[in-house]
């Protein structure tokens, strides 16, 4: 149901914005100066810019915390087009709930999306490179018993878990 998917998308966007706002407020409350933009180290100081075209400023601090964020991995040969092939950042622009999805990876984000799409009624296949899905999760830092329980839960919820998989190309 697309109305449910649209509600999920809206709730995710609102939750992400609230989490970011709360994190900034908590840091500010304990005296941390929060700067949002881009920066690079220059000797013992930091060159900071708040945006494109903004003039860079030197920032001096005895302690610096860099929260860099992350970017999804895009293997060559796979056309991430935002129409049929998405990553964890662009999946939120999907305007409809698909009947089936294939998700690559065994990390927390891949598993979260697998569970979300399955709960919303899509057929889900989780493609894991490792010959052992449990060991793949343990390599991410998860406890082996929790990993085993999680894999069991994925399968019992109707998610097809395929091991020894590697996506090397995709034909649109």
XYZ file of N, CA, C and O in Angstrom:
688
model
N 0.851 -1.176 0.000
C 0.000 0.000 0.000
C 0.899 1.243 0.000
O 1.679 1.454 0.922
N 0.728 2.069 -1.030
C 1.595 3.248 -1.158
C 1.370 4.273 -0.059
O 2.285 4.995 0.318
N 0.137 4.366 0.469
C -0.101 5.336 1.540
C 0.692 4.953 2.790
O 1.203 5.823 3.496
N 0.808 3.661 3.062
C 1.609 3.213 4.205
C 3.082 3.537 3.956
O 3.777 4.040 4.837
N 3.564 3.246 2.736
C 4.956 3.546 2.404
C 5.235 5.043 2.533
O 6.261 5.452 3.077
N 4.323 5.874 2.065
C 4.515 7.324 2.173
C 4.562 7.759 3.634
O 5.351 8.634 3.996
N 3.751 7.147 4.476
C 3.774 7.459 5.904
C 5.106 7.032 6.534
O 5.684 7.751 7.351
N 5.604 5.851 6.146
C 6.899 5.377 6.644
C 7.999 6.359 6.239
O 8.842 6.740 7.064
N 7.998 6.777 4.985
C 9.011 7.734 4.504
C 8.961 9.028 5.303
O 9.992 9.559 5.712
N 7.757 9.543 5.522
C 7.598 10.783 6.266
C 8.095 10.619 7.705
O 8.833 11.462 8.215
N 7.713 9.512 8.349
C 8.137 9.274 9.726
C 9.658 9.140 9.829
O 10.262 9.643 10.781
N 10.281 8.468 8.855
C 11.746 8.320 8.860
C 12.425 9.673 8.726
O 13.398 9.961 9.432
N 11.927 10.513 7.824
C 12.515 11.842 7.630
C 12.365 12.678 8.899
O 13.305 13.361 9.322
N 11.198 12.622 9.523
C 10.969 13.390 10.748
C 11.844 12.879 11.893
O 12.395 13.670 12.658
N 11.988 11.565 11.995
C 12.825 10.979 13.043
C 14.283 11.363 12.860
O 14.968 11.735 13.817
N 14.777 11.299 11.613
C 16.171 11.670 11.345
C 16.420 13.133 11.693
O 17.438 13.472 12.317
N 15.489 14.009 11.324
C 15.642 15.438 11.634
C 15.621 15.670 13.146
O 16.427 16.440 13.678
N 14.722 14.980 13.846
C 14.635 15.132 15.301
C 15.892 14.610 15.984
O 16.402 15.243 16.921
N 16.424 13.476 15.510
C 17.657 12.938 16.091
C 18.821 13.891 15.909
O 19.610 14.111 16.839
N 18.951 14.450 14.708
C 20.041 15.396 14.441
C 19.897 16.633 15.329
O 20.868 17.108 15.925
N 18.687 17.151 15.421
C 18.435 18.339 16.249
C 18.739 18.048 17.723
O 19.403 18.835 18.398
N 18.283 16.906 18.222
C 18.535 16.541 19.617
C 20.025 16.388 19.897
O 20.514 16.814 20.947
N 20.760 15.774 18.965
C 22.207 15.612 19.155
C 22.897 16.963 19.249
O 23.744 17.186 20.118
N 22.541 17.881 18.349
C 23.130 19.225 18.392
C 22.792 19.923 19.707
O 23.647 20.559 20.327
N 21.528 19.815 20.150
C 21.103 20.470 21.387
C 21.829 19.891 22.609
O 22.226 20.644 23.499
N 22.007 18.568 22.646
C 22.707 17.946 23.775
C 24.166 18.386 23.824
O 24.698 18.663 24.899
N 24.808 18.448 22.673
C 26.207 18.893 22.639
C 26.317 20.346 23.072
O 27.192 20.707 23.865
N 25.444 21.181 22.560
C 25.453 22.599 22.907
C 25.209 22.791 24.409
O 25.848 23.633 25.046
N 24.311 21.986 24.979
C 23.972 22.106 26.396
C 25.164 21.842 27.315
O 25.221 22.369 28.420
N 26.121 21.034 26.855
C 27.300 20.751 27.690
C 28.513 21.580 27.258
O 29.632 21.278 27.634
N 28.268 22.628 26.475
C 29.330 23.569 26.140
C 30.120 23.280 24.879
O 31.145 23.925 24.626
N 29.670 22.342 24.084
C 30.361 22.037 22.828
C 29.873 22.997 21.745
O 28.668 23.208 21.585
N 30.807 23.605 21.028
C 30.450 24.457 19.899
C 30.260 23.548 18.686
O 31.166 22.802 18.299
N 29.068 23.584 18.113
C 28.737 22.720 16.978
C 28.822 23.537 15.696
O 28.180 24.583 15.571
N 29.649 23.066 14.769
C 29.780 23.702 13.464
C 29.362 22.694 12.396
O 29.821 21.558 12.405
N 28.485 23.095 11.500
C 28.049 22.212 10.405
C 28.593 22.766 9.098
O 28.378 23.930 8.768
N 29.307 21.937 8.370
C 29.891 22.353 7.109
C 31.004 21.400 6.735
O 30.958 20.215 7.061
N 32.000 21.917 6.057
C 33.148 21.085 5.695
C 34.404 21.677 6.323
O 34.487 22.869 6.576
N 35.364 20.785 6.587
C 36.579 21.236 7.265
C 37.755 20.388 6.823
O 37.599 19.293 6.295
N 38.941 20.943 7.019
C 40.171 20.185 6.815
C 41.207 20.714 7.791
O 41.181 21.885 8.179
N 42.074 19.796 8.192
C 43.126 20.195 9.114
C 44.196 20.959 8.366
O 44.561 20.628 7.248
N 44.675 22.009 9.010
C 45.754 22.827 8.475
C 46.730 23.050 9.632
O 46.522 23.932 10.460
N 47.762 22.195 9.693
C 48.676 22.253 10.836
C 47.938 21.826 12.087
O 47.323 20.774 12.137
N 47.944 22.695 13.110
C 47.247 22.377 14.361
C 45.897 23.059 14.455
O 45.268 23.063 15.505
N 45.445 23.652 13.368
C 44.127 24.289 13.378
C 43.249 23.641 12.304
O 43.685 22.770 11.563
N 42.046 24.103 12.243
C 41.061 23.549 11.330
C 40.576 24.662 10.422
O 40.293 25.764 10.882
N 40.509 24.392 9.129
C 39.929 25.346 8.178
C 38.498 24.898 7.956
O 38.246 23.799 7.487
N 37.545 25.746 8.329
C 36.137 25.384 8.296
C 35.359 26.295 7.362
O 35.560 27.501 7.348
N 34.456 25.690 6.601
C 33.576 26.447 5.722
C 32.152 25.965 5.953
O 31.889 24.761 5.997
N 31.228 26.899 6.079
C 29.843 26.535 6.375
C 29.036 26.182 5.135
O 27.877 25.813 5.245
N 29.633 26.279 3.962
C 28.894 25.906 2.762
C 29.606 26.333 1.499
O 30.654 26.977 1.539
N 29.022 25.987 0.364
C 29.601 26.322 -0.935
C 29.654 27.834 -1.092
O 28.663 28.534 -0.870
N 30.811 28.324 -1.440
C 30.998 29.754 -1.630
C 31.281 30.521 -0.353
O 31.630 31.691 -0.401
N 31.108 29.877 0.784
C 31.378 30.545 2.060
C 32.879 30.627 2.279
O 33.628 29.744 1.889
N 33.305 31.685 2.870
C 34.722 31.881 3.136
C 35.171 30.977 4.279
O 34.513 30.886 5.320
N 36.282 30.291 4.087
C 36.813 29.389 5.120
C 37.389 30.200 6.272
O 37.999 31.245 6.069
N 37.170 29.697 7.476
C 37.682 30.345 8.686
C 38.614 29.377 9.383
O 38.418 28.165 9.323
N 39.616 29.922 10.072
C 40.478 29.092 10.905
C 39.805 28.905 12.248
O 39.317 29.858 12.851
N 39.785 27.674 12.704
C 39.181 27.355 13.990
C 40.261 26.721 14.856
O 40.944 25.793 14.435
N 40.418 27.233 16.058
C 41.389 26.697 17.009
C 40.615 26.038 18.150
O 39.682 26.623 18.678
N 41.026 24.844 18.509
C 40.389 24.139 19.617
C 41.381 23.154 20.205
O 42.221 22.603 19.497
N 41.290 22.931 21.508
C 42.186 21.951 22.121
C 41.711 20.530 21.821
O 42.511 19.596 21.778
N 40.416 20.364 21.601
C 39.858 19.049 21.255
C 38.851 19.231 20.135
O 38.047 20.165 20.159
N 38.896 18.314 19.167
C 37.992 18.385 18.023
C 37.341 17.021 17.833
O 38.013 15.985 17.870
N 36.031 17.024 17.651
C 35.292 15.812 17.322
C 34.761 15.995 15.913
O 34.039 16.952 15.642
N 35.172 15.114 15.008
C 34.672 15.165 13.647
C 33.608 14.088 13.469
O 33.885 12.907 13.634
N 32.396 14.501 13.157
C 31.318 13.567 12.858
C 31.120 13.630 11.354
O 30.433 14.497 10.831
N 31.769 12.719 10.656
C 31.851 12.812 9.198
C 30.657 12.227 8.473
O 30.454 12.493 7.302
N 29.878 11.421 9.141
C 28.799 10.740 8.435
C 29.381 9.614 7.608
O 30.541 9.241 7.745
N 28.586 9.044 6.771
C 29.065 7.969 5.912
C 28.356 8.046 4.582
O 27.340 8.724 4.432
N 28.904 7.352 3.620
C 28.304 7.292 2.289
C 28.152 5.830 1.895
O 29.041 5.024 2.168
N 27.048 5.496 1.248
C 26.872 4.118 0.788
C 27.923 3.740 -0.248
O 28.358 4.574 -1.038
N 28.319 2.481 -0.239
C 29.283 1.950 -1.201
C 28.586 1.738 -2.539
O 27.505 1.166 -2.598
N 29.206 2.207 -3.619
C 28.678 2.036 -4.969
C 29.677 1.241 -5.813
O 30.595 1.826 -6.380
N 29.504 -0.080 -5.899
C 30.413 -0.866 -6.740
C 30.302 -0.434 -8.194
O 29.212 -0.080 -8.666
N 31.419 -0.471 -8.906
C 31.368 -0.122 -10.327
C 30.546 -1.170 -11.069
O 30.467 -2.326 -10.664
N 29.912 -0.774 -12.130
C 29.098 -1.688 -12.925
C 27.654 -1.761 -12.474
O 26.837 -2.419 -13.108
N 27.329 -1.110 -11.385
C 25.943 -1.120 -10.911
C 25.398 0.305 -11.024
O 25.882 1.219 -10.356
N 24.405 0.489 -11.888
C 23.897 1.844 -12.163
C 22.889 2.325 -11.113
O 21.684 2.148 -11.262
N 23.381 2.933 -10.057
C 22.485 3.494 -9.048
C 21.747 4.662 -9.698
O 22.302 5.735 -9.870
N 20.495 4.416 -10.078
C 19.754 5.390 -10.873
C 18.604 6.054 -10.130
O 17.963 6.953 -10.648
N 18.302 5.615 -8.919
C 17.202 6.200 -8.174
C 15.843 5.862 -8.755
O 14.837 6.458 -8.377
N 15.810 4.904 -9.671
C 14.543 4.456 -10.264
C 14.300 2.989 -9.966
O 13.213 2.607 -9.563
N 15.340 2.178 -10.178
C 15.252 0.747 -9.873
C 16.317 0.304 -8.900
O 16.161 -0.699 -8.230
N 17.424 1.045 -8.839
C 18.534 0.670 -7.974
C 18.829 1.837 -7.041
O 19.151 2.938 -7.483
N 18.723 1.552 -5.744
C 18.862 2.580 -4.723
C 19.961 2.206 -3.739
O 20.354 1.050 -3.648
N 20.414 3.189 -2.991
C 21.300 2.917 -1.863
C 20.556 3.335 -0.597
O 19.396 3.761 -0.661
N 21.210 3.209 0.531
C 20.530 3.486 1.803
C 20.159 4.955 1.973
O 19.311 5.279 2.809
N 20.754 5.851 1.196
C 20.369 7.262 1.259
C 19.210 7.571 0.323
O 18.327 8.350 0.655
N 19.214 6.978 -0.869
C 18.211 7.338 -1.874
C 16.945 6.498 -1.823
O 15.958 6.855 -2.456
N 16.937 5.403 -1.068
C 15.735 4.562 -0.992
C 14.553 5.357 -0.451
O 13.404 5.076 -0.773
N 14.830 6.382 0.331
C 13.751 7.189 0.901
C 13.000 8.020 -0.125
O 11.941 8.554 0.192
N 13.527 8.141 -1.352
C 12.800 8.881 -2.393
C 11.926 7.953 -3.235
O 11.202 8.412 -4.103
N 11.980 6.665 -2.967
C 11.152 5.709 -3.689
C 9.690 6.078 -3.460
O 9.227 6.127 -2.325
N 8.967 6.360 -4.540
C 7.602 6.861 -4.431
C 6.532 5.798 -4.302
O 5.354 6.117 -4.270
N 6.911 4.533 -4.261
C 5.927 3.451 -4.168
C 6.526 2.311 -3.371
O 7.734 2.224 -3.202
N 5.670 1.430 -2.899
C 6.122 0.245 -2.180
C 6.277 -0.888 -3.192
O 5.298 -1.303 -3.807
N 7.486 -1.385 -3.390
C 7.678 -2.454 -4.384
C 7.107 -3.786 -3.900
O 6.981 -4.019 -2.700
N 6.757 -4.648 -4.858
C 6.275 -5.987 -4.509
C 7.424 -6.865 -4.043
O 7.234 -7.756 -3.230
N 8.635 -6.620 -4.585
C 9.796 -7.410 -4.178
C 11.044 -6.542 -4.224
O 11.126 -5.606 -5.015
N 11.998 -6.880 -3.340
C 13.272 -6.169 -3.297
C 14.396 -7.163 -3.033
O 14.191 -8.174 -2.367
N 15.551 -6.844 -3.587
C 16.779 -7.568 -3.263
C 17.690 -6.556 -2.589
O 17.894 -5.457 -3.104
N 18.211 -6.918 -1.436
C 19.056 -6.022 -0.654
C 20.401 -6.695 -0.486
O 20.476 -7.861 -0.089
N 21.474 -5.960 -0.794
C 22.805 -6.527 -0.625
C 23.395 -6.059 0.695
O 23.190 -4.925 1.107
N 24.115 -6.961 1.346
C 24.814 -6.603 2.575
C 24.254 -7.309 3.786
O 23.136 -7.818 3.780
N 25.065 -7.300 4.841
C 24.656 -7.946 6.085
C 24.813 -7.001 7.262
O 24.806 -7.438 8.411
N 24.934 -5.721 6.969
C 25.068 -4.753 8.053
C 23.716 -4.387 8.631
O 22.659 -4.810 8.154
N 23.756 -3.582 9.661
C 22.542 -3.193 10.367
C 21.563 -2.470 9.439
O 20.364 -2.731 9.476
N 22.051 -1.588 8.583
C 21.167 -0.833 7.695
C 20.466 -1.774 6.710
O 19.253 -1.668 6.495
N 21.206 -2.723 6.131
C 20.601 -3.679 5.199
C 19.520 -4.494 5.899
O 18.427 -4.704 5.348
N 19.801 -4.930 7.108
C 18.828 -5.730 7.851
C 17.612 -4.893 8.228
O 16.471 -5.357 8.147
N 17.836 -3.649 8.614
C 16.704 -2.769 8.930
C 15.784 -2.616 7.731
O 14.563 -2.742 7.846
N 16.363 -2.345 6.556
C 15.534 -2.185 5.362
C 14.852 -3.487 4.982
O 13.693 -3.482 4.554
N 15.526 -4.614 5.152
C 14.904 -5.913 4.862
C 13.672 -6.104 5.743
O 12.598 -6.504 5.266
N 13.816 -5.814 7.025
C 12.688 -5.975 7.953
C 11.558 -4.997 7.629
O 10.378 -5.363 7.665
N 11.903 -3.755 7.321
C 10.882 -2.749 7.001
C 10.072 -3.192 5.784
O 8.833 -3.223 5.816
N 10.777 -3.524 4.690
C 10.060 -3.901 3.473
C 9.246 -5.169 3.667
O 8.137 -5.288 3.152
N 9.761 -6.134 4.418
C 9.008 -7.375 4.656
C 7.763 -7.096 5.488
O 6.691 -7.604 5.195
N 7.901 -6.270 6.530
C 6.736 -5.922 7.370
C 5.656 -5.215 6.556
O 4.472 -5.329 6.868
N 6.074 -4.492 5.517
C 5.109 -3.788 4.671
C 4.572 -4.671 3.544
O 3.798 -4.222 2.717
N 4.997 -5.936 3.509
C 4.411 -6.891 2.573
C 5.223 -7.226 1.344
O 4.782 -8.033 0.518
N 6.391 -6.643 1.190
C 7.216 -6.950 0.018
C 7.925 -8.288 0.205
O 8.235 -8.687 1.335
N 8.158 -8.977 -0.903
C 9.025 -10.153 -0.865
C 10.454 -9.641 -0.803
O 10.840 -8.789 -1.594
N 11.242 -10.154 0.136
C 12.593 -9.630 0.362
C 13.612 -10.751 0.261
O 13.447 -11.814 0.859
N 14.668 -10.471 -0.510
C 15.825 -11.354 -0.576
C 17.027 -10.554 -0.103
O 17.298 -9.463 -0.604
N 17.710 -11.089 0.892
C 18.910 -10.461 1.430
C 20.115 -11.217 0.881
O 20.252 -12.422 1.111
N 20.955 -10.524 0.107
C 22.126 -11.134 -0.517
C 23.355 -10.847 0.337
O 23.732 -9.698 0.532
N 23.972 -11.919 0.853
C 25.127 -11.786 1.749
C 26.330 -12.447 1.090
O 26.249 -13.564 0.605
N 27.439 -11.727 1.043
C 28.657 -12.220 0.396
C 29.266 -13.419 1.118
O 29.808 -14.315 0.520
N 29.170 -13.446 2.416
C 29.808 -14.477 3.230
C 29.129 -15.836 3.073
O 27.924 -15.905 2.855
N 29.895 -16.920 3.214
C 29.265 -18.247 3.226
C 28.474 -18.493 4.514
O 27.670 -19.404 4.576
N 28.692 -17.652 5.528
C 27.975 -17.797 6.795
C 27.372 -16.448 7.189
O 28.095 -15.540 7.605
N 26.049 -16.300 7.063
C 25.419 -15.040 7.471
C 25.702 -14.686 8.929
O 25.880 -13.518 9.255
N 25.783 -15.687 9.794
C 26.066 -15.417 11.208
C 27.462 -14.825 11.355
O 27.666 -13.816 12.030
N 28.441 -15.424 10.689
C 29.817 -14.895 10.771
C 29.910 -13.498 10.173
O 30.689 -12.665 10.636
N 29.114 -13.230 9.130
C 29.108 -11.886 8.540
C 28.664 -10.861 9.573
O 29.253 -9.777 9.672
N 27.658 -11.196 10.353
C 27.191 -10.278 11.395
C 28.201 -10.159 12.533
O 28.404 -9.076 13.079
N 28.850 -11.254 12.896
C 29.862 -11.221 13.950
C 31.004 -10.298 13.537
O 31.547 -9.559 14.365
N 31.371 -10.302 12.254
C 32.440 -9.414 11.782
C 32.076 -7.942 11.924
O 32.960 -7.092 11.969
N 30.783 -7.616 11.990
C 30.375 -6.224 12.195
C 30.406 -5.838 13.664
O 30.100 -4.713 14.015
N 30.729 -6.819 14.539
C 30.820 -6.538 15.967
C 29.665 -7.105 16.775
O 29.588 -6.885 17.986
N 28.779 -7.834 16.128
C 27.627 -8.396 16.833
C 28.009 -9.678 17.569
O 28.807 -10.465 17.082
N 27.419 -9.883 18.723
C 27.591 -11.110 19.488
C 27.074 -12.293 18.663
O 26.050 -12.193 17.989
N 27.768 -13.431 18.725
C 27.423 -14.584 17.896
C 26.026 -15.130 18.202
O 25.291 -15.531 17.284
N 25.610 -15.130 19.468
C 24.274 -15.625 19.812
C 23.183 -14.682 19.306
O 22.138 -15.126 18.826
N 23.436 -13.391 19.395
C 22.479 -12.414 18.875
C 22.410 -12.527 17.357
O 21.327 -12.479 16.766
N 23.566 -12.703 16.712
C 23.602 -12.857 15.251
C 22.786 -14.077 14.820
O 22.007 -14.013 13.854
N 22.952 -15.190 15.523
C 22.204 -16.409 15.184
C 20.705 -16.185 15.349
O 19.902 -16.604 14.502
N 20.317 -15.513 16.423
C 18.899 -15.221 16.665
C 18.349 -14.292 15.594
O 17.225 -14.475 15.112
N 19.134 -13.305 15.203
C 18.702 -12.360 14.175
C 18.492 -13.062 12.838
O 17.477 -12.851 12.167
N 19.429 -13.908 12.429
C 19.280 -14.634 11.169
C 18.050 -15.533 11.221
O 17.262 -15.593 10.266
N 17.842 -16.199 12.336
C 16.659 -17.051 12.509
C 15.387 -16.215 12.382
O 14.417 -16.626 11.735
N 15.383 -15.029 12.977
C 14.233 -14.133 12.900
C 13.976 -13.667 11.470
O 12.832 -13.603 11.027
N 15.056 -13.322 10.746
C 14.900 -12.890 9.353
C 14.216 -13.985 8.530
O 13.254 -13.725 7.802
N 14.712 -15.200 8.666
C 14.170 -16.323 7.900
C 12.733 -16.614 8.314
O 11.855 -16.805 7.461
N 12.458 -16.621 9.618
C 11.093 -16.933 10.070
C 10.097 -15.839 9.698
O 8.904 -16.097 9.601
N 10.581 -14.625 9.447
C 9.678 -13.553 9.023
C 9.456 -13.562 7.513
O 8.725 -12.723 6.999
N 10.077 -14.519 6.830
C 9.835 -14.649 5.389
C 10.882 -13.997 4.509
O 10.707 -13.917 3.292
N 11.959 -13.549 5.095
C 13.049 -12.952 4.300
C 13.946 -14.078 3.822
O 14.395 -14.910 4.610
N 14.172 -14.111 2.524
C 15.060 -15.117 1.947
C 16.496 -14.634 2.107
O 16.846 -13.554 1.641
N 17.323 -15.402 2.780
C 18.725 -15.040 3.001
C 19.572 -15.923 2.092
O 19.598 -17.134 2.236
N 20.252 -15.280 1.139
C 21.120 -15.994 0.201
C 22.564 -15.702 0.562
O 22.958 -14.548 0.692
N 23.357 -16.745 0.744
C 24.767 -16.575 1.104
C 25.646 -16.802 -0.118
O 25.172 -17.254 -1.159
N 26.929 -16.483 0.012
C 27.903 -16.602 -1.076
C 27.496 -15.789 -2.301
O 27.671 -16.220 -3.434
N 26.956 -14.602 -2.096
C 26.492 -13.763 -3.200
C 27.388 -12.538 -3.339
O 27.830 -11.969 -2.347
N 27.586 -12.164 -4.558
C 28.278 -10.910 -4.823
C 27.698 -10.325 -6.093
O 27.681 -10.968 -7.133
N 27.179 -9.111 -5.994
C 26.649 -8.426 -7.166
C 27.815 -7.764 -7.862
O 28.506 -6.928 -7.281
N 28.060 -8.146 -9.104
C 29.184 -7.569 -9.833
C 28.730 -6.668 -10.961
O 29.482 -5.827 -11.438
N 27.501 -6.834 -11.425
C 26.965 -5.928 -12.443
C 25.453 -6.062 -12.445
O 24.893 -6.953 -11.813
N 24.805 -5.167 -13.167
C 23.365 -5.168 -13.215
C 22.937 -4.649 -14.568
O 23.406 -3.609 -15.016
N 22.055 -5.366 -15.216
C 21.514 -4.919 -16.494
C 20.135 -4.341 -16.252
O 19.269 -4.997 -15.676
N 19.943 -3.110 -16.682
C 18.643 -2.446 -16.487
C 17.692 -2.851 -17.591
O 18.011 -2.992 -18.712
